[in-house]
Short mmCIF file of C-alpha atoms and ligand atoms in Angstrom, two decimals:
data_model
loop_
_atom_site.label_atom_id
_atom_site.label_comp_id
_atom_site.label_asym_id
_atom_site.label_seq_id
_atom_site.Cartn_x
_atom_site.Cartn_y
_atom_site.Cartn_z
CA MET A 1 -92.85 -7.41 -27.21
CA SER A 2 -90.10 -7.98 -24.67
CA ILE A 3 -91.06 -9.58 -21.41
CA TYR A 4 -90.82 -6.35 -19.37
CA ASN A 5 -92.46 -4.06 -21.91
CA MET A 6 -94.55 -1.38 -20.21
CA ASP A 7 -97.32 -1.63 -22.85
CA PHE A 8 -98.56 -4.61 -20.88
CA GLU A 9 -99.69 -2.26 -18.13
CA THR A 10 -102.28 -0.37 -20.12
CA MET A 11 -103.57 -3.04 -22.49
CA PRO A 12 -107.30 -3.83 -22.67
CA ARG A 13 -108.19 -6.53 -20.16
CA GLU A 14 -109.36 -8.98 -22.80
CA ALA A 15 -105.95 -8.92 -24.48
CA LEU A 16 -104.27 -9.24 -21.09
CA LYS A 17 -106.41 -12.25 -20.23
CA ALA A 18 -105.47 -13.96 -23.48
CA ILE A 19 -101.78 -13.54 -22.61
CA GLN A 20 -102.42 -14.84 -19.10
CA LEU A 21 -104.13 -17.98 -20.38
CA THR A 22 -101.35 -18.83 -22.83
CA ARG A 23 -98.70 -18.28 -20.18
CA LEU A 24 -100.67 -20.20 -17.56
CA GLN A 25 -101.06 -23.22 -19.81
CA ALA A 26 -97.35 -23.23 -20.64
CA THR A 27 -96.45 -22.95 -16.94
CA LEU A 28 -98.74 -25.85 -16.02
CA GLU A 29 -97.22 -28.06 -18.69
CA ARG A 30 -93.75 -27.26 -17.40
CA VAL A 31 -94.45 -27.93 -13.72
CA TYR A 32 -96.31 -31.13 -14.57
CA ALA A 33 -93.33 -32.37 -16.55
CA ASN A 34 -90.58 -31.20 -14.19
CA VAL A 35 -91.77 -30.94 -10.57
CA PRO A 36 -92.91 -34.20 -8.91
CA PHE A 37 -94.82 -32.25 -6.23
CA TYR A 38 -97.10 -30.63 -8.82
CA ARG A 39 -97.49 -33.79 -10.86
CA ASN A 40 -98.68 -35.61 -7.71
CA SER A 41 -100.99 -32.85 -6.61
CA PHE A 42 -102.59 -32.65 -10.09
CA LYS A 43 -102.98 -36.43 -10.13
CA LYS A 44 -104.65 -36.40 -6.72
CA ALA A 45 -107.10 -33.79 -8.02
CA LYS A 46 -107.59 -35.93 -11.15
CA ILE A 47 -106.59 -33.18 -13.57
CA THR A 48 -103.91 -32.70 -16.19
CA PRO A 49 -102.63 -29.37 -17.58
CA GLY A 50 -104.76 -29.99 -20.69
CA ASP A 51 -107.93 -29.68 -18.58
CA ILE A 52 -107.25 -26.00 -17.90
CA LYS A 53 -108.97 -24.38 -20.87
CA SER A 54 -109.95 -21.01 -19.40
CA LEU A 55 -108.71 -18.72 -16.64
CA ASP A 56 -111.66 -19.76 -14.48
CA ASP A 57 -110.47 -23.36 -14.65
CA ILE A 58 -107.57 -22.34 -12.40
CA GLN A 59 -109.96 -22.94 -9.51
CA ARG A 60 -109.76 -26.67 -10.22
CA ILE A 61 -106.05 -26.74 -9.39
CA PRO A 62 -105.04 -27.53 -5.77
CA PHE A 63 -103.40 -24.82 -3.66
CA THR A 64 -99.72 -24.78 -2.75
CA THR A 65 -98.89 -23.90 0.86
CA LYS A 66 -95.83 -22.82 2.81
CA GLN A 67 -95.80 -26.33 4.31
CA ASP A 68 -95.51 -27.83 0.81
CA LEU A 69 -92.43 -25.67 0.22
CA ARG A 70 -90.97 -26.75 3.55
CA ASP A 71 -91.62 -30.42 2.72
CA ASN A 72 -89.65 -29.96 -0.50
CA TYR A 73 -86.76 -28.13 1.15
CA PRO A 74 -84.37 -27.05 -0.21
CA TYR A 75 -84.53 -27.65 -3.98
CA ASP A 76 -87.31 -30.07 -4.83
CA MET A 77 -89.71 -27.41 -6.10
CA PHE A 78 -87.24 -26.26 -8.76
CA ALA A 79 -88.39 -26.87 -12.33
CA VAL A 80 -84.94 -26.67 -13.94
CA PRO A 81 -81.66 -28.50 -13.27
CA MET A 82 -79.37 -26.89 -10.69
CA GLU A 83 -76.86 -25.98 -13.40
CA ASN A 84 -79.39 -23.46 -14.76
CA ILE A 85 -79.86 -21.75 -11.38
CA VAL A 86 -77.83 -18.56 -11.04
CA ARG A 87 -79.23 -17.14 -7.76
CA ILE A 88 -80.71 -18.48 -4.55
CA HIS A 89 -82.68 -16.49 -1.96
CA ALA A 90 -84.42 -17.65 1.19
CA SER A 91 -87.11 -16.20 3.42
CA SER A 92 -86.12 -15.63 7.01
CA GLY A 93 -88.48 -18.31 8.32
CA THR A 94 -89.15 -17.17 11.88
CA THR A 95 -90.60 -20.60 12.53
CA GLY A 96 -89.29 -23.84 11.05
CA ARG A 97 -87.23 -24.20 7.92
CA PRO A 98 -86.66 -21.21 5.66
CA THR A 99 -88.22 -21.22 2.21
CA VAL A 100 -85.62 -21.50 -0.52
CA VAL A 101 -86.20 -20.02 -3.96
CA GLY A 102 -84.09 -20.10 -7.13
CA TYR A 103 -83.75 -18.04 -10.30
CA THR A 104 -82.42 -18.72 -13.79
CA LYS A 105 -80.62 -16.01 -15.76
CA ARG A 106 -83.88 -15.21 -17.51
CA ASP A 107 -85.75 -15.06 -14.17
CA ILE A 108 -83.25 -12.49 -12.90
CA ASP A 109 -83.82 -10.46 -16.05
CA THR A 110 -87.62 -10.73 -15.75
CA TRP A 111 -87.43 -9.69 -12.10
CA ALA A 112 -85.15 -6.73 -12.90
CA GLY A 113 -87.62 -5.67 -15.60
CA LEU A 114 -90.54 -5.90 -13.20
CA MET A 115 -88.64 -3.98 -10.54
CA ALA A 116 -87.74 -1.32 -13.10
CA ARG A 117 -91.44 -1.01 -13.92
CA SER A 118 -92.22 -0.86 -10.20
CA LEU A 119 -89.73 1.90 -9.53
CA ALA A 120 -91.05 3.84 -12.53
CA ALA A 121 -94.62 3.49 -11.21
CA GLY A 122 -93.36 4.78 -7.86
CA GLY A 123 -91.95 7.93 -9.47
CA ALA A 124 -88.33 6.99 -10.29
CA THR A 125 -86.69 7.79 -13.63
CA ARG A 126 -83.27 7.09 -15.09
CA GLY A 127 -81.91 10.42 -13.86
CA ASP A 128 -82.55 9.51 -10.23
CA ILE A 129 -80.11 8.52 -7.50
CA LEU A 130 -81.57 5.74 -5.38
CA HIS A 131 -80.59 5.18 -1.75
CA ASN A 132 -81.40 1.50 -1.21
CA ALA A 133 -81.75 0.73 2.50
CA TYR A 134 -83.37 -2.69 2.02
CA GLY A 135 -81.13 -5.43 3.38
CA TYR A 136 -78.78 -7.14 0.90
CA GLY A 137 -78.38 -10.88 1.35
CA LEU A 138 -80.74 -13.82 1.38
CA PHE A 139 -83.65 -11.37 1.76
CA THR A 140 -84.92 -10.41 -1.70
CA GLY A 141 -85.38 -6.68 -0.92
CA GLY A 142 -81.84 -5.37 -1.39
CA LEU A 143 -80.80 -7.17 -4.57
CA GLY A 144 -84.31 -7.08 -6.06
CA VAL A 145 -84.50 -3.29 -5.89
CA HIS A 146 -80.85 -2.97 -6.90
CA TYR A 147 -81.16 -4.84 -10.19
CA GLY A 148 -84.40 -3.02 -11.02
CA ALA A 149 -82.83 0.38 -10.43
CA GLU A 150 -79.89 -0.48 -12.67
CA LYS A 151 -82.27 -1.77 -15.34
CA LEU A 152 -84.14 1.54 -15.16
CA GLY A 153 -80.84 3.35 -15.58
CA ALA A 154 -80.92 5.08 -12.19
CA SER A 155 -77.79 5.34 -10.02
CA VAL A 156 -77.99 2.97 -7.05
CA ILE A 157 -76.33 3.51 -3.69
CA PRO A 158 -76.30 -0.03 -2.22
CA VAL A 159 -76.20 0.96 1.48
CA SER A 160 -78.37 -1.95 2.76
CA GLY A 161 -79.75 -1.81 6.33
CA GLY A 162 -77.72 -0.75 9.38
CA ASN A 163 -74.84 1.70 9.94
CA THR A 164 -77.57 4.24 10.33
CA LYS A 165 -75.42 7.29 11.13
CA ARG A 166 -73.29 6.67 8.08
CA GLN A 167 -76.45 6.45 5.99
CA ILE A 168 -77.44 9.95 7.08
CA VAL A 169 -74.07 11.35 6.01
CA ILE A 170 -74.42 9.59 2.65
CA MET A 171 -77.92 11.02 2.21
CA ARG A 172 -76.63 14.49 2.91
CA ASP A 173 -73.55 14.27 0.70
CA PHE A 174 -74.60 12.02 -2.22
CA LYS A 175 -77.96 13.76 -2.67
CA PRO A 176 -80.13 10.71 -3.46
CA THR A 177 -83.59 11.47 -4.81
CA ILE A 178 -85.36 8.12 -4.20
CA LEU A 179 -85.40 6.33 -0.85
CA THR A 180 -86.16 2.62 -0.52
CA GLY A 181 -86.46 0.51 2.64
CA THR A 182 -88.90 -0.96 5.13
CA PRO A 183 -91.15 1.71 6.67
CA SER A 184 -90.00 0.82 10.20
CA TYR A 185 -86.33 1.17 9.32
CA ILE A 186 -86.96 4.40 7.41
CA LEU A 187 -88.69 5.80 10.49
CA HIS A 188 -85.61 4.88 12.48
CA LEU A 189 -83.42 6.66 9.91
CA ALA A 190 -85.55 9.77 10.36
CA GLU A 191 -85.13 9.54 14.11
CA ILE A 192 -81.32 9.32 13.89
CA ALA A 193 -81.22 12.15 11.34
CA GLU A 194 -83.08 14.34 13.81
CA GLU A 195 -80.58 13.46 16.55
CA MET A 196 -77.73 14.37 14.23
CA GLY A 197 -79.37 17.70 13.43
CA VAL A 198 -79.97 16.77 9.79
CA SER A 199 -83.34 17.87 8.44
CA PHE A 200 -84.94 15.94 5.60
CA LYS A 201 -86.21 19.31 4.37
CA ASP A 202 -82.62 19.99 3.30
CA LEU A 203 -82.20 16.63 1.55
CA SER A 204 -83.08 15.89 -2.06
CA PHE A 205 -85.64 13.06 -1.79
CA LYS A 206 -88.71 13.13 -4.05
CA PHE A 207 -90.17 9.65 -3.61
CA GLY A 208 -89.99 6.88 -1.03
CA ILE A 209 -90.75 3.28 -2.07
CA PHE A 210 -91.47 1.43 1.12
CA GLY A 211 -92.73 -2.07 1.83
CA ALA A 212 -91.91 -5.65 2.93
CA GLU A 213 -94.09 -5.22 6.03
CA PRO A 214 -97.57 -3.87 6.77
CA TRP A 215 -97.87 -0.13 7.41
CA SER A 216 -100.90 2.05 7.87
CA GLU A 217 -102.17 5.13 6.05
CA LYS A 218 -101.36 7.12 9.20
CA MET A 219 -97.78 5.89 9.03
CA ARG A 220 -97.62 7.07 5.41
CA GLU A 221 -98.75 10.54 6.50
CA GLU A 222 -96.14 10.58 9.23
CA LEU A 223 -93.33 9.45 6.93
CA GLU A 224 -94.30 11.88 4.18
CA ALA A 225 -94.35 14.79 6.61
CA LYS A 226 -91.11 13.81 8.38
CA LEU A 227 -89.15 12.97 5.25
CA ASN A 228 -90.55 15.58 2.92
CA LEU A 229 -91.28 13.12 0.10
CA LYS A 230 -94.16 11.21 -1.49
CA ALA A 231 -94.36 7.61 -0.24
CA VAL A 232 -95.71 4.59 -2.12
CA ASP A 233 -96.28 1.04 -0.96
CA ILE A 234 -94.49 -1.85 -2.68
CA TYR A 235 -95.40 -5.49 -2.14
CA GLY A 236 -93.86 -8.82 -2.92
CA LEU A 237 -92.78 -12.13 -1.44
CA SER A 238 -89.84 -14.42 -2.08
CA GLU A 239 -92.00 -17.39 -3.01
CA VAL A 240 -93.61 -15.43 -5.85
CA MET A 241 -90.45 -13.52 -6.87
CA GLY A 242 -89.45 -10.88 -4.31
CA PRO A 243 -90.32 -7.16 -4.41
CA GLY A 244 -92.06 -6.03 -7.59
CA VAL A 245 -95.17 -8.19 -7.55
CA ALA A 246 -97.34 -5.12 -6.95
CA ILE A 247 -96.85 -1.40 -6.33
CA GLU A 248 -98.86 1.76 -5.90
CA CYS A 249 -98.58 4.33 -8.64
CA HIS A 250 -97.38 7.69 -7.37
CA GLU A 251 -100.26 9.39 -9.19
CA ALA A 252 -103.03 7.79 -7.11
CA GLN A 253 -101.22 6.27 -4.09
CA LYS A 254 -104.30 4.17 -3.65
CA GLY A 255 -103.98 0.42 -3.95
CA LEU A 256 -101.12 -1.56 -5.46
CA HIS A 257 -101.25 -2.51 -9.15
CA ILE A 258 -100.46 -6.19 -9.54
CA PHE A 259 -98.28 -7.07 -12.53
CA GLU A 260 -100.92 -9.28 -14.05
CA ASP A 261 -98.91 -10.08 -17.15
CA HIS A 262 -96.66 -12.12 -14.80
CA PHE A 263 -98.92 -13.15 -11.93
CA ILE A 264 -102.55 -14.19 -11.53
CA PRO A 265 -104.03 -13.02 -8.22
CA GLU A 266 -107.03 -14.59 -6.52
CA ILE A 267 -108.74 -13.89 -3.21
CA ILE A 268 -110.06 -16.84 -1.25
CA ASN A 269 -111.89 -17.42 1.98
CA PRO A 270 -109.03 -18.71 4.16
CA ASP A 271 -111.29 -21.11 6.02
CA THR A 272 -113.10 -22.75 3.09
CA GLY A 273 -110.72 -22.13 0.17
CA GLU A 274 -113.61 -20.71 -1.88
CA ASN A 275 -112.88 -17.93 -4.38
CA LEU A 276 -114.21 -14.50 -3.42
CA PRO A 277 -115.34 -11.78 -5.84
CA TYR A 278 -113.58 -8.43 -6.36
CA GLY A 279 -113.99 -6.17 -3.35
CA GLU A 280 -114.24 -8.90 -0.74
CA THR A 281 -111.49 -9.33 1.80
CA GLY A 282 -109.70 -12.65 2.13
CA GLU A 283 -106.38 -14.41 1.59
CA LEU A 284 -104.32 -13.51 -1.44
CA VAL A 285 -103.30 -16.40 -3.71
CA PHE A 286 -100.77 -16.11 -6.55
CA THR A 287 -99.86 -18.12 -9.64
CA SER A 288 -96.69 -17.16 -11.52
CA LEU A 289 -96.84 -17.03 -15.31
CA THR A 290 -93.28 -16.49 -16.51
CA LYS A 291 -90.93 -17.91 -13.91
CA GLU A 292 -88.60 -20.70 -15.04
CA ALA A 293 -86.72 -21.95 -11.97
CA PHE A 294 -89.40 -21.68 -9.33
CA PRO A 295 -92.87 -21.52 -10.89
CA ILE A 296 -95.53 -21.34 -8.22
CA ILE A 297 -99.13 -22.44 -8.64
CA ARG A 298 -102.00 -21.07 -6.52
CA TYR A 299 -99.71 -20.17 -3.64
CA ARG A 300 -101.50 -19.23 -0.42
CA THR A 301 -99.64 -16.11 0.73
CA ARG A 302 -101.52 -15.80 4.05
CA ASP A 303 -101.70 -12.06 3.33
CA ILE A 304 -105.08 -10.46 3.84
CA THR A 305 -106.40 -7.96 1.32
CA SER A 306 -109.02 -7.39 -1.38
CA LEU A 307 -108.82 -6.64 -5.12
CA ASN A 308 -110.08 -3.50 -6.81
CA PRO A 309 -110.73 -3.63 -10.59
CA GLU A 310 -111.75 0.07 -10.91
CA PRO A 311 -109.84 2.02 -13.57
CA CYS A 312 -107.00 4.08 -12.12
CA ILE A 313 -106.11 7.69 -12.92
CA CYS A 314 -102.61 6.55 -13.96
CA GLY A 315 -104.06 4.62 -16.94
CA ARG A 316 -102.89 1.18 -15.84
CA THR A 317 -105.46 -1.53 -16.45
CA HIS A 318 -104.01 -3.98 -13.94
CA VAL A 319 -106.13 -4.65 -10.85
CA ARG A 320 -105.09 -3.12 -7.59
CA MET A 321 -104.79 -4.90 -4.27
CA ASN A 322 -105.62 -2.86 -1.23
CA ARG A 323 -102.87 -2.49 1.35
CA VAL A 324 -102.22 -5.73 3.19
CA SER A 325 -103.87 -5.42 6.59
CA GLY A 326 -102.10 -8.42 8.12
CA ARG A 327 -101.42 -12.10 7.69
CA THR A 328 -103.65 -14.98 8.62
CA ASP A 329 -100.81 -16.27 10.79
CA ASP A 330 -100.27 -12.84 12.40
CA MET A 331 -103.72 -12.87 13.79
CA LEU A 332 -103.74 -13.07 17.55
CA ILE A 333 -106.61 -14.76 19.24
CA ILE A 334 -106.94 -13.23 22.67
CA ARG A 335 -109.63 -14.95 24.70
CA GLY A 336 -111.52 -15.70 21.53
CA VAL A 337 -111.24 -12.25 19.98
CA ASN A 338 -109.31 -11.95 16.71
CA VAL A 339 -106.86 -9.04 16.59
CA PHE A 340 -104.32 -7.98 13.99
CA PRO A 341 -101.32 -5.85 15.00
CA SER A 342 -102.27 -3.36 12.25
CA GLN A 343 -105.64 -2.73 13.93
CA ILE A 344 -103.88 -1.79 17.14
CA GLU A 345 -101.47 0.41 15.18
CA SER A 346 -104.40 2.26 13.62
CA ILE A 347 -105.95 2.95 17.01
CA LEU A 348 -102.69 4.10 18.52
CA MET A 349 -102.01 6.47 15.67
CA LYS A 350 -105.53 7.62 14.87
CA THR A 351 -106.73 8.46 18.32
CA HIS A 352 -103.55 9.40 20.09
CA ASP A 353 -100.60 11.48 19.12
CA ILE A 354 -98.23 8.61 19.54
CA GLN A 355 -95.01 7.40 17.89
CA PRO A 356 -95.56 4.35 15.68
CA HIS A 357 -93.09 2.32 17.75
CA TYR A 358 -95.01 -0.38 19.52
CA GLN A 359 -94.90 -4.04 20.39
CA LEU A 360 -97.63 -6.46 21.39
CA VAL A 361 -96.71 -8.93 24.10
CA VAL A 362 -98.96 -11.92 24.63
CA ASP A 363 -98.68 -14.09 27.72
CA ARG A 364 -100.65 -16.86 29.31
CA VAL A 365 -101.32 -16.24 32.99
CA ASP A 366 -103.32 -18.85 34.93
CA ASN A 367 -104.53 -20.28 31.63
CA LEU A 368 -105.80 -16.91 30.45
CA ASP A 369 -104.31 -14.98 27.55
CA THR A 370 -103.20 -11.45 28.32
CA LEU A 371 -102.24 -8.75 25.86
CA THR A 372 -99.85 -5.97 26.79
CA VAL A 373 -99.26 -3.13 24.34
CA ARG A 374 -95.88 -1.50 24.84
CA VAL A 375 -95.87 1.85 23.14
CA GLU A 376 -93.43 4.71 23.02
CA ILE A 377 -94.49 8.24 23.69
CA ARG A 378 -92.79 11.50 22.94
CA GLU A 379 -90.09 12.80 25.26
CA GLU A 380 -92.26 15.76 26.34
CA LEU A 381 -95.11 13.50 27.34
CA PHE A 382 -92.87 11.06 29.14
CA SER A 383 -91.62 13.73 31.52
CA ASP A 384 -95.25 14.54 32.44
CA ALA A 385 -96.64 13.71 35.83
CA ILE A 386 -97.19 9.99 36.49
CA LYS A 387 -100.89 10.64 36.85
CA ASN A 388 -101.20 12.00 33.31
CA LEU A 389 -99.44 8.94 31.97
CA GLN A 390 -101.77 6.63 33.84
CA ASN A 391 -104.74 8.49 32.42
CA LEU A 392 -103.38 8.12 28.92
CA GLU A 393 -102.83 4.40 29.46
CA LEU A 394 -106.41 3.98 30.60
CA LYS A 395 -107.73 6.00 27.68
CA ILE A 396 -105.86 3.91 25.09
CA SER A 397 -106.96 0.70 26.78
CA LYS A 398 -110.57 1.90 26.68
CA ASP A 399 -110.30 2.73 22.95
CA ILE A 400 -108.87 -0.70 22.13
CA LYS A 401 -111.65 -2.35 24.09
CA GLU A 402 -114.27 -0.22 22.36
CA TYR A 403 -112.99 -0.66 18.79
CA LEU A 404 -111.67 -4.22 18.91
CA GLY A 405 -113.45 -5.80 21.86
CA VAL A 406 -110.26 -6.99 23.47
CA SER A 407 -108.83 -6.11 26.88
CA ALA A 408 -105.28 -4.85 26.71
CA LYS A 409 -102.91 -3.50 29.31
CA ILE A 410 -101.05 -0.45 28.01
CA LYS A 411 -97.50 0.23 29.04
CA LEU A 412 -96.18 3.59 27.94
CA VAL A 413 -92.43 3.46 27.57
CA GLU A 414 -89.79 6.09 27.02
CA PRO A 415 -88.54 6.96 23.54
CA LYS A 416 -86.17 4.28 22.11
CA ALA A 417 -87.23 1.64 24.66
CA ILE A 418 -88.48 -0.61 21.87
CA GLU A 419 -85.70 -2.22 19.89
CA ARG A 420 -85.29 -0.82 16.35
CA SER A 421 -85.05 -3.25 13.48
CA GLN A 422 -82.83 -2.88 10.44
CA GLY A 423 -85.38 -4.70 8.29
CA LYS A 424 -88.84 -5.83 9.20
CA ALA A 425 -90.14 -4.69 12.60
CA VAL A 426 -90.99 -7.35 15.19
CA ARG A 427 -94.46 -6.30 16.26
CA VAL A 428 -95.55 -9.34 18.24
CA VAL A 429 -93.84 -11.22 21.06
CA ASP A 430 -95.98 -14.25 21.77
CA ASN A 431 -94.78 -15.92 24.96
CA ARG A 432 -97.57 -18.50 24.83
CA ASN A 433 -95.65 -20.78 22.48
CA ILE A 434 -92.53 -20.98 24.60
O1 DLL B 1 -90.67 -8.84 1.86
C1 DLL B 1 -90.21 -8.85 -0.51
C2 DLL B 1 -90.18 -7.37 -0.51
C3 DLL B 1 -88.97 -6.71 -0.42
C4 DLL B 1 -91.34 -6.63 -0.70
C5 DLL B 1 -88.94 -5.33 -0.45
C6 DLL B 1 -91.32 -5.26 -0.78
C7 DLL B 1 -90.10 -4.60 -0.65
P1 DLL B 1 -90.44 -11.83 2.05
O2 DLL B 1 -89.31 -11.54 2.96
O3 DLL B 1 -90.57 -13.18 1.47
O4 DLL B 1 -90.40 -10.86 0.81
O5 DLL B 1 -91.76 -11.47 2.85
C8 DLL B 1 -93.01 -11.51 2.21
O6 DLL B 1 -93.85 -9.75 3.64
O7 DLL B 1 -96.05 -12.24 2.36
C9 DLL B 1 -96.17 -10.01 3.38
O8 DLL B 1 -96.66 -10.68 4.53
C10 DLL B 1 -95.08 -9.04 3.77
N1 DLL B 1 -95.08 -7.87 2.89
C11 DLL B 1 -94.30 -7.64 1.82
N2 DLL B 1 -94.61 -6.41 1.29
C12 DLL B 1 -95.62 -5.90 2.05
C13 DLL B 1 -96.37 -4.69 2.02
C14 DLL B 1 -90.44 -9.48 0.85
N3 DLL B 1 -96.15 -3.73 1.14
C15 DLL B 1 -94.09 -11.07 3.15
N4 DLL B 1 -97.36 -4.55 2.94
C16 DLL B 1 -95.44 -10.99 2.46
C17 DLL B 1 -97.61 -5.50 3.86
C18 DLL B 1 -95.93 -6.84 3.06
N5 DLL B 1 -96.92 -6.64 3.95
#
């Protein structure tokens, strides 16, 4: 069977587990032999690759953290000589050093195969024309999707992010059928299309494959209605590969199937490091099984989710991860109360007919944390009497207090007041660290 064969997706779990164990053991041998960081961490834990005799034994292996990758910047985590590396990507790294990852020729092929499988799960076929609005460059989104689409045999339009007006013209004239990009940028595309008098109802899109940042179910509804397509969620991270680690199937649109023939997922309690059973929410941890250049063992993603082993209507036997609700490092602690931006988004969109353009601003005033939610409202509402706006601000503030237990000041702003991103949206401005 070739490494990206789709039969892997529907195989009985026992057979899948046997493949995972063989691949895990081979990966451990390789990192132990070739990456000093792993050899040291295994030695500290008093284990050798030979001690890992079952999949459960993985819990004996120490975790790898973002800090470990930073400490080995840029190339010390690579398990092959530089002459075998054909591609380098890096995560943006909003704080500190970026994380650098490398790929061999075979890794690029494995990734393309996994992305082809992802696109197929999301509804794409070889006859499709794919408008790829993920950014091309060090970010893995653009090139990751691109190679996968070519592998699938679809036609790719490599537009990348930005030049938004030109993108609308391309969408109208080239008649793409699949749209890929971050949900926040796609929403911006929809906004500009509206301004240009172009209706998505007249375009040819069937499926949208959106990800790289958290988005809510409400946002899916909004995008599906505005863009006249079916939207699925795709997940991935550079450290583990890039996009194509997990994706929703278009049949169920409920939870993202993890490509378990290439990655072992675990959920842990982020405070204690203990493994949690299926269904419980915690931090997602990944081990790669087939990567050559940058194998990664028990990597703490900081993403918060849970795993669902229930069979899926699409026939895939791979477990599903529920949509990522946030990151452990995204969590704001406002006067002792934990809040995730996604929780605020849900309240804004569930209880109020509000545009999903918002930003949370955290300040420290007289040693007290304050949270201000800047949120855009529709043009019609904005021209309403000041009094109505004040009432709406109070109502939202009351809802946030009631649902999340945190006091927030709401500032309604006019349409377009919040800066649009061409990639991942910046949801939090934390002025406390400055
Ligand atoms: O965002 C890879 C990617 C590209 C995924 C295109 C999907 C589509 P990084 O830039 O390394 O890689 O960022 C990884 O983004 O740890 C999550 O916190 C977040 N993330 C990615 N996909 C999702 C998603 C790419 N579907 C980090 N939902 C991850 C929520 C996501 N968060």
